[in-house]
Amino acid sequence: MIPPIASRFVAGESPATALDHVRQLNDRDVKAILNLLGEHYDDRDDAAADAAEYRRLVDDIAGSDLEACISVKPSQLGLDLGEDVFRSELTDIVDAAAARDVFVWIDMEDHTTTDATLDAFENVAREHEGGVGICVQANLRRTRADVRRLADVPGKVRFVKGAYDPPADVAYTDGERVDREYRDLLEYAFEHYDGGIAVGSHDPAMIEHATALHDRYGTDFEFQLLMGVREDAQEDLAAEYEVWQYVPYGDRWKSYFYRRVTERTDNLRFALRAVLTG
Ligand code: FAD
């Protein structure tokens, strides 16, 4: 059972509680990206079990009237065990999802996994002519080149600042520089991409930048924000734009909750207030 303080950020432990949350979101015109919490498996059975749950989730979404898709982590699908394990589990999920018309996002993890993740994405995206999306991190020095490479690949690209702390030889470590990169990457995408842009940020300045770029270039895009973060803004944005909420669920919620709280002490204050005010 997830304690009330964590339930601001995590939609319960079971697919049923997560799908209940999706229904409430859809009622507010916000769509959902479901993520089963789990990462860095060193046991093949754990990766296979999560992959099987994602395939069942795809069936649940397809069999409902819910506006939802899924987002998977490479190390959850066995990347630490081998690229072949990850690719095999990913392919099975994407095949199942494509057959049911459910979109699959691939999260981006630490910088040592970027090549394997991009290669696997490109492979499934070309095979399915879209239906799959990848995340790129503005704090990595390589990302400008990756974003150019991805312009020709079918599918969507989620732009984030980056949740990991890569070393300075591969990453920008100064926040202002990362913000500048993020702005430039979005500008490149709005100018050169044929839609399929996901702006994965809570930052009001980046959100405003994206809407200005949309006005200038007319390119299709969507906003993506995390469950429990700036929920009022999510609803306000949904009145005018397509908004997707990233909704984690599952019994491995502790490390995810800990990450949200440590990246921003306000999150703990908000979570406590939610508990105290019911
Ligand atoms: P920050 O730079 O953290 O903050 C900028 C401003 O945004 C703040 O000053 C404040 O005004 C506002 N803000 C930020 N957080 C809050 C808050 N909690 N409450 C109120 N205001 C706030 N990272 C990865 O590395 N890989 C992924 O696959 C990945 N997927 C993601 C998917 C989604 C949908 C989202 C939203 C993020 C994802 N991230 C991922 C995380 C991302 O890299 C950032 O770490 C995270 O989004 C924080 O950066 P930011 O742009 O939101 O704003």
mmCIF file of N, CA and C and ligand atoms in Angstrom, residues 8-9 33 73 106-109 135 137 158 160-164 179 182 199-204 206 224-226 228-230 244-246 260 263-264 266-267 270, ligand 1:
data_model
loop_
_atom_site.group_PDB
_atom_site.id
_atom_site.type_symbol
_atom_site.label_atom_id
_atom_site.label_comp_id
_atom_site.label_asym_id
_atom_site.label_seq_id
_atom_site.Cartn_x
_atom_site.Cartn_y
_atom_site.Cartn_z
ATOM 1 N N ARG A 8 0.834 11.301 -4.237
ATOM 2 C CA ARG A 8 0.812 12.471 -5.121
ATOM 3 C C ARG A 8 1.579 12.188 -6.422
ATOM 4 N N PHE A 9 2.621 11.343 -6.326
ATOM 5 C CA PHE A 9 3.501 11.130 -7.473
ATOM 6 C C PHE A 9 3.351 9.765 -8.125
ATOM 7 N N ILE A 33 0.574 8.804 -19.875
ATOM 8 C CA ILE A 33 1.687 7.936 -20.269
ATOM 9 C C ILE A 33 1.964 7.041 -19.067
ATOM 10 N N LYS A 73 11.505 1.685 -19.619
ATOM 11 C CA LYS A 73 12.912 2.014 -19.383
ATOM 12 C C LYS A 73 13.796 0.894 -19.934
ATOM 13 N N ILE A 106 10.089 5.355 -25.120
ATOM 14 C CA ILE A 106 11.267 4.760 -24.479
ATOM 15 C C ILE A 106 11.960 5.864 -23.684
ATOM 16 N N ASP A 107 12.022 5.704 -22.368
ATOM 17 C CA ASP A 107 12.719 6.681 -21.529
ATOM 18 C C ASP A 107 14.211 6.621 -21.828
ATOM 19 N N MET A 108 14.922 7.714 -21.516
ATOM 20 C CA MET A 108 16.380 7.707 -21.654
ATOM 21 C C MET A 108 17.001 7.666 -20.263
ATOM 22 N N GLU A 109 17.917 6.739 -20.063
ATOM 23 C CA GLU A 109 18.583 6.613 -18.759
ATOM 24 C C GLU A 109 19.979 7.252 -18.822
ATOM 25 N N CYS A 135 13.298 9.584 -25.826
ATOM 26 C CA CYS A 135 13.585 10.788 -25.036
ATOM 27 C C CYS A 135 15.035 11.207 -25.270
ATOM 28 N N GLN A 137 18.152 14.095 -23.942
ATOM 29 C CA GLN A 137 18.491 14.913 -22.765
ATOM 30 C C GLN A 137 19.347 16.113 -23.169
ATOM 31 N N ARG A 158 10.784 13.093 -27.268
ATOM 32 C CA ARG A 158 10.515 13.868 -26.037
ATOM 33 C C ARG A 158 11.797 14.595 -25.636
ATOM 34 N N VAL A 160 13.848 16.553 -22.869
ATOM 35 C CA VAL A 160 13.935 16.847 -21.426
ATOM 36 C C VAL A 160 15.310 17.464 -21.136
ATOM 37 N N LYS A 161 15.446 18.050 -19.943
ATOM 38 C CA LYS A 161 16.754 18.623 -19.582
ATOM 39 C C LYS A 161 17.728 17.530 -19.158
ATOM 40 N N GLY A 162 17.211 16.428 -18.597
ATOM 41 C CA GLY A 162 18.085 15.326 -18.171
ATOM 42 C C GLY A 162 18.025 15.151 -16.670
ATOM 43 N N ALA A 163 17.694 13.949 -16.234
ATOM 44 C CA ALA A 163 17.491 13.684 -14.806
ATOM 45 C C ALA A 163 18.717 13.071 -14.144
ATOM 46 N N TYR A 164 19.740 12.758 -14.940
ATOM 47 C CA TYR A 164 20.917 12.093 -14.367
ATOM 48 C C TYR A 164 22.041 13.117 -14.236
ATOM 49 N N ASP A 179 19.690 25.026 -19.957
ATOM 50 C CA ASP A 179 18.480 25.729 -20.424
ATOM 51 C C ASP A 179 18.676 26.250 -21.847
ATOM 52 N N TYR A 182 18.464 23.440 -24.216
ATOM 53 C CA TYR A 182 17.067 22.997 -24.342
ATOM 54 C C TYR A 182 16.317 23.902 -25.320
ATOM 55 N N VAL A 199 7.369 18.222 -25.473
ATOM 56 C CA VAL A 199 8.099 19.130 -24.598
ATOM 57 C C VAL A 199 7.934 18.608 -23.167
ATOM 58 N N GLY A 200 8.950 17.914 -22.665
ATOM 59 C CA GLY A 200 8.888 17.276 -21.345
ATOM 60 C C GLY A 200 9.543 18.158 -20.297
ATOM 61 N N SER A 201 8.835 19.192 -19.878
ATOM 62 C CA SER A 201 9.398 20.128 -18.902
ATOM 63 C C SER A 201 8.278 20.774 -18.098
ATOM 64 N N HIS A 202 8.611 21.117 -16.831
ATOM 65 C CA HIS A 202 7.662 21.871 -16.003
ATOM 66 C C HIS A 202 8.017 23.340 -15.976
ATOM 67 N N ASP A 203 9.103 23.684 -16.639
ATOM 68 C CA ASP A 203 9.673 25.029 -16.550
ATOM 69 C C ASP A 203 8.806 26.031 -17.324
ATOM 70 N N PRO A 204 8.216 27.029 -16.618
ATOM 71 C CA PRO A 204 7.359 27.990 -17.318
ATOM 72 C C PRO A 204 8.065 28.665 -18.501
ATOM 73 N N MET A 206 10.390 27.390 -20.496
ATOM 74 C CA MET A 206 10.491 26.472 -21.639
ATOM 75 C C MET A 206 9.105 26.243 -22.256
ATOM 76 N N GLN A 224 4.409 17.333 -22.021
ATOM 77 C CA GLN A 224 4.406 16.182 -21.116
ATOM 78 C C GLN A 224 4.921 16.635 -19.754
ATOM 79 N N LEU A 225 4.174 16.316 -18.715
ATOM 80 C CA LEU A 225 4.588 16.686 -17.351
ATOM 81 C C LEU A 225 4.381 15.487 -16.436
ATOM 82 N N LEU A 226 5.055 15.502 -15.310
ATOM 83 C CA LEU A 226 4.971 14.365 -14.391
ATOM 84 C C LEU A 226 3.746 14.473 -13.495
ATOM 85 N N GLY A 228 1.778 14.814 -10.290
ATOM 86 C CA GLY A 228 2.100 15.449 -9.014
ATOM 87 C C GLY A 228 2.890 16.730 -9.126
ATOM 88 N N VAL A 229 3.291 17.104 -10.346
ATOM 89 C CA VAL A 229 4.087 18.323 -10.515
ATOM 90 C C VAL A 229 3.303 19.331 -11.372
ATOM 91 N N ARG A 230 3.062 20.492 -10.830
ATOM 92 C CA ARG A 230 2.335 21.580 -11.516
ATOM 93 C C ARG A 230 1.034 21.073 -12.168
ATOM 94 N N TRP A 244 0.025 15.531 -21.953
ATOM 95 C CA TRP A 244 0.128 14.157 -21.473
ATOM 96 C C TRP A 244 0.784 14.171 -20.103
ATOM 97 N N GLN A 245 0.210 13.422 -19.181
ATOM 98 C CA GLN A 245 0.826 13.289 -17.856
ATOM 99 C C GLN A 245 1.525 11.932 -17.758
ATOM 100 N N TYR A 246 2.774 11.965 -17.303
ATOM 101 C CA TYR A 246 3.557 10.740 -17.098
ATOM 102 C C TYR A 246 3.145 10.172 -15.745
ATOM 103 N N ARG A 260 11.915 12.251 -6.605
ATOM 104 C CA ARG A 260 11.088 13.469 -6.748
ATOM 105 C C ARG A 260 11.317 14.411 -5.561
ATOM 106 N N GLU A 263 15.020 15.954 -5.638
ATOM 107 C CA GLU A 263 15.348 16.913 -6.689
ATOM 108 C C GLU A 263 14.734 18.278 -6.383
ATOM 109 N N ARG A 264 13.750 18.301 -5.489
ATOM 110 C CA ARG A 264 13.085 19.570 -5.202
ATOM 111 C C ARG A 264 12.367 19.473 -3.862
ATOM 112 N N ASP A 266 10.466 21.478 -2.469
ATOM 113 C CA ASP A 266 9.059 21.909 -2.579
ATOM 114 C C ASP A 266 8.141 20.708 -2.736
ATOM 115 N N ASN A 267 8.636 19.674 -3.436
ATOM 116 C CA ASN A 267 7.793 18.498 -3.668
ATOM 117 C C ASN A 267 7.364 17.860 -2.353
ATOM 118 N N PHE A 270 4.703 20.108 -0.869
ATOM 119 C CA PHE A 270 3.407 19.914 -1.549
ATOM 120 C C PHE A 270 2.772 18.589 -1.140
HETATM 121 P P1 FAD B 1 13.712 22.401 -13.750
HETATM 122 O O1 FAD B 1 14.875 22.861 -14.548
HETATM 123 O O2 FAD B 1 13.876 21.298 -12.777
HETATM 124 O O3 FAD B 1 12.964 23.593 -13.112
HETATM 125 C C1 FAD B 1 12.735 24.796 -13.847
HETATM 126 C C2 FAD B 1 11.503 25.497 -13.314
HETATM 127 O O4 FAD B 1 10.340 24.651 -13.534
HETATM 128 C C3 FAD B 1 11.514 25.741 -11.825
HETATM 129 O O5 FAD B 1 12.237 26.911 -11.513
HETATM 130 C C4 FAD B 1 10.018 25.879 -11.541
HETATM 131 O O6 FAD B 1 9.540 27.136 -11.967
HETATM 132 C C5 FAD B 1 9.425 24.799 -12.441
HETATM 133 N N1 FAD B 1 9.336 23.518 -11.700
HETATM 134 C C6 FAD B 1 10.129 22.457 -11.834
HETATM 135 N N2 FAD B 1 9.760 21.465 -10.986
HETATM 136 C C7 FAD B 1 8.716 21.942 -10.278
HETATM 137 C C8 FAD B 1 7.910 21.417 -9.229
HETATM 138 N N3 FAD B 1 8.110 20.197 -8.740
HETATM 139 N N4 FAD B 1 6.923 22.182 -8.755
HETATM 140 C C9 FAD B 1 6.706 23.423 -9.234
HETATM 141 N N5 FAD B 1 7.443 23.981 -10.230
HETATM 142 C C10 FAD B 1 8.435 23.251 -10.728
HETATM 143 N N6 FAD B 1 14.685 12.673 -17.647
HETATM 144 C C11 FAD B 1 15.515 11.760 -18.201
HETATM 145 O O7 FAD B 1 16.738 11.850 -18.016
HETATM 146 N N7 FAD B 1 15.020 10.721 -18.946
HETATM 147 C C12 FAD B 1 13.681 10.589 -19.218
HETATM 148 O O8 FAD B 1 13.276 9.643 -19.904
HETATM 149 C C13 FAD B 1 12.792 11.574 -18.683
HETATM 150 N N8 FAD B 1 11.477 11.521 -18.927
HETATM 151 C C14 FAD B 1 10.670 12.524 -18.491
HETATM 152 C C15 FAD B 1 9.326 12.534 -18.839
HETATM 153 C C16 FAD B 1 8.515 13.601 -18.495
HETATM 154 C C17 FAD B 1 7.086 13.604 -18.905
HETATM 155 C C18 FAD B 1 9.075 14.704 -17.751
HETATM 156 C C19 FAD B 1 8.237 15.891 -17.386
HETATM 157 C C20 FAD B 1 10.392 14.685 -17.361
HETATM 158 C C21 FAD B 1 11.199 13.603 -17.695
HETATM 159 N N9 FAD B 1 12.539 13.565 -17.329
HETATM 160 C C22 FAD B 1 13.345 12.609 -17.871
HETATM 161 C C23 FAD B 1 13.048 14.477 -16.269
HETATM 162 C C24 FAD B 1 13.742 15.726 -16.828
HETATM 163 O O9 FAD B 1 14.966 15.372 -17.412
HETATM 164 C C25 FAD B 1 14.004 16.757 -15.714
HETATM 165 O O10 FAD B 1 14.865 16.194 -14.766
HETATM 166 C C26 FAD B 1 12.777 17.241 -14.980
HETATM 167 O O11 FAD B 1 11.690 17.386 -15.841
HETATM 168 C C27 FAD B 1 13.077 18.610 -14.327
HETATM 169 O O12 FAD B 1 13.372 19.575 -15.313
HETATM 170 P P2 FAD B 1 12.303 20.698 -15.741
HETATM 171 O O13 FAD B 1 12.559 21.061 -17.173
HETATM 172 O O14 FAD B 1 10.932 20.185 -15.488
HETATM 173 O O15 FAD B 1 12.517 21.936 -14.818
#
